Amino acid sequence: MASQSSGKAKSRNQFSGKLFQRDEYIFREGEPTSEGICLLLKGQIRSESIDRGTKSIQRNFTPGMLFGLSALVSETRIKSFLADDDNTYVIYIKEDDFHKSVVNDEKFFINILQSSIERLQRIPSSNLKKPEDQINLNTLLGEGAAKKFQAIRDQNLKILSYVYKLKSRTALPNEIIFQEDKSEDSDIYMLLEGSVHQFLKTSSENPAEIPVIDLQPGALFGFLRKSDREGHFLNAKAGADGAKLIHLDSDLLLKVSKLDTDLAWSIFQNVVITIAIIEMTMIKY
């Protein structure tokens, strides 16, 4: 089991936290995910997995990074995490504590989302790549992950009941939503109706489309940016039946957190899982 020697404490936003010393396990592969996902506040950690009996060190994490995200879609941990420094401090984020923090601090929801997205957007575009294989959530995050992620996207569509209060956009069939060479569009979107195709271009001279992913209602997109946020890394266009979108800006997220904490939790899950998928499949290490 993960080390219990350091004890637990409550952070100011309702979350339990633990202090770990170097080489202590935060949790082990195969353990229950009942403590939720984790946020590294201080120190460094490293991930570890065992494949066919061989132990493999995956990568290091630094403060501000979320990890253990399989807890959102799986009942067991899919890899181990250890402290890589003394006095490493980790907090655990569970749904009940998330709801309490949203109620107690109106900026909490916005801040935790923006922190996660900004960390992703600081990755140089030269370190990004097209996924080598078709994305399989069950392989990445554990058996049953795809079904649970679909349930999260379905929950996101509760936002339709508030859409009259929010800023939406309708894209015609095959209309370009944003292009990688246009820096003026800085929005992150939720797809409400229709479909969206995301793709790369082979070159500016011969811009053939390289498909990356097709999105269905409830999906979030627009996270990946080029260096210094000069445009999106991927292109996006509406599908054959068009698309209805909503802009996920700070004002909207603040309204959501006040109107419906269940919806806020759903959007949060979607954002961090999407970021995890990008980190697992589209970043060169």
mmCIF file of N, CA, C and O in Angstrom, residues 106-107 109-110 114 159 165-167 247-259:
data_model
loop_
_atom_site.group_PDB
_atom_site.id
_atom_site.type_symbol
_atom_site.label_atom_id
_atom_site.label_comp_id
_atom_site.label_asym_id
_atom_site.label_seq_id
_atom_site.Cartn_x
_atom_site.Cartn_y
_atom_site.Cartn_z
ATOM 1 N N GLU A 106 -15.567 30.906 -5.206
ATOM 2 C CA GLU A 106 -16.133 31.003 -6.556
ATOM 3 C C GLU A 106 -15.068 30.981 -7.653
ATOM 4 O O GLU A 106 -15.357 30.647 -8.805
ATOM 5 N N LYS A 107 -13.833 31.304 -7.313
ATOM 6 C CA LYS A 107 -12.757 31.306 -8.315
ATOM 7 C C LYS A 107 -12.012 29.964 -8.395
ATOM 8 O O LYS A 107 -11.174 29.779 -9.270
ATOM 9 N N PHE A 109 -12.897 26.881 -9.293
ATOM 10 C CA PHE A 109 -13.120 26.110 -10.512
ATOM 11 C C PHE A 109 -12.324 26.696 -11.677
ATOM 12 O O PHE A 109 -11.626 25.989 -12.398
ATOM 13 N N ILE A 110 -12.402 28.010 -11.846
ATOM 14 C CA ILE A 110 -11.677 28.675 -12.929
ATOM 15 C C ILE A 110 -10.171 28.502 -12.757
ATOM 16 O O ILE A 110 -9.451 28.172 -13.700
ATOM 17 N N GLN A 114 -7.686 26.690 -15.382
ATOM 18 C CA GLN A 114 -6.711 27.521 -16.086
ATOM 19 C C GLN A 114 -5.290 27.071 -15.800
ATOM 20 O O GLN A 114 -4.433 27.074 -16.692
ATOM 21 N N ILE A 159 -25.176 21.540 -20.031
ATOM 22 C CA ILE A 159 -24.970 22.966 -20.260
ATOM 23 C C ILE A 159 -25.992 23.522 -21.247
ATOM 24 O O ILE A 159 -26.240 24.731 -21.291
ATOM 25 N N LYS A 165 -28.215 31.617 -21.666
ATOM 26 C CA LYS A 165 -27.491 32.618 -20.884
ATOM 27 C C LYS A 165 -26.046 32.781 -21.357
ATOM 28 O O LYS A 165 -25.330 33.646 -20.879
ATOM 29 N N LEU A 166 -25.613 31.926 -22.267
ATOM 30 C CA LEU A 166 -24.204 31.841 -22.604
ATOM 31 C C LEU A 166 -23.956 32.128 -24.080
ATOM 32 O O LEU A 166 -24.881 32.177 -24.884
ATOM 33 N N LYS A 167 -22.694 32.297 -24.441
ATOM 34 C CA LYS A 167 -22.292 32.648 -25.801
ATOM 35 C C LYS A 167 -22.057 31.383 -26.628
ATOM 36 O O LYS A 167 -21.153 30.612 -26.355
ATOM 37 N N HIS A 247 -18.280 28.718 -26.259
ATOM 38 C CA HIS A 247 -16.955 29.192 -25.876
ATOM 39 C C HIS A 247 -16.789 29.031 -24.367
ATOM 40 O O HIS A 247 -17.570 29.590 -23.587
ATOM 41 N N LEU A 248 -15.769 28.313 -23.944
ATOM 42 C CA LEU A 248 -15.518 28.129 -22.514
ATOM 43 C C LEU A 248 -14.554 29.196 -22.023
ATOM 44 O O LEU A 248 -13.378 28.942 -21.792
ATOM 45 N N ASP A 249 -15.066 30.411 -21.844
ATOM 46 C CA ASP A 249 -14.224 31.476 -21.314
ATOM 47 C C ASP A 249 -14.428 31.593 -19.807
ATOM 48 O O ASP A 249 -15.240 30.894 -19.208
ATOM 49 N N SER A 250 -13.687 32.485 -19.163
ATOM 50 C CA SER A 250 -13.729 32.610 -17.709
ATOM 51 C C SER A 250 -15.103 33.002 -17.203
ATOM 52 O O SER A 250 -15.564 32.502 -16.162
ATOM 53 N N ASP A 251 -15.786 33.895 -17.905
ATOM 54 C CA ASP A 251 -17.123 34.316 -17.476
ATOM 55 C C ASP A 251 -18.095 33.139 -17.491
ATOM 56 O O ASP A 251 -18.890 32.964 -16.565
ATOM 57 N N LEU A 252 -18.016 32.327 -18.536
ATOM 58 C CA LEU A 252 -18.893 31.167 -18.629
ATOM 59 C C LEU A 252 -18.611 30.187 -17.492
ATOM 60 O O LEU A 252 -19.525 29.681 -16.838
ATOM 61 N N LEU A 253 -17.335 29.906 -17.249
ATOM 62 C CA LEU A 253 -16.984 28.940 -16.211
ATOM 63 C C LEU A 253 -17.419 29.434 -14.834
ATOM 64 O O LEU A 253 -17.838 28.630 -13.989
ATOM 65 N N LEU A 254 -17.339 30.712 -14.606
ATOM 66 C CA LEU A 254 -17.800 31.261 -13.329
ATOM 67 C C LEU A 254 -19.305 31.072 -13.180
ATOM 68 O O LEU A 254 -19.800 30.702 -12.108
ATOM 69 N N LYS A 255 -20.047 31.296 -14.263
ATOM 70 C CA LYS A 255 -21.503 31.078 -14.224
ATOM 71 C C LYS A 255 -21.826 29.615 -13.962
ATOM 72 O O LYS A 255 -22.723 29.301 -13.164
ATOM 73 N N VAL A 256 -21.105 28.710 -14.627
ATOM 74 C CA VAL A 256 -21.343 27.282 -14.439
ATOM 75 C C VAL A 256 -21.115 26.881 -12.990
ATOM 76 O O VAL A 256 -21.903 26.131 -12.398
ATOM 77 N N SER A 257 -20.034 27.381 -12.394
ATOM 78 C CA SER A 257 -19.717 26.996 -11.016
ATOM 79 C C SER A 257 -20.792 27.465 -10.046
ATOM 80 O O SER A 257 -21.030 26.826 -9.014
ATOM 81 N N LYS A 258 -21.466 28.567 -10.371
ATOM 82 C CA LYS A 258 -22.540 29.065 -9.512
ATOM 83 C C LYS A 258 -23.861 28.348 -9.766
ATOM 84 O O LYS A 258 -24.655 28.143 -8.858
ATOM 85 N N LEU A 259 -24.093 27.962 -11.029
ATOM 86 C CA LEU A 259 -25.368 27.356 -11.400
ATOM 87 C C LEU A 259 -25.448 25.866 -11.096
ATOM 88 O O LEU A 259 -26.511 25.356 -10.727
#
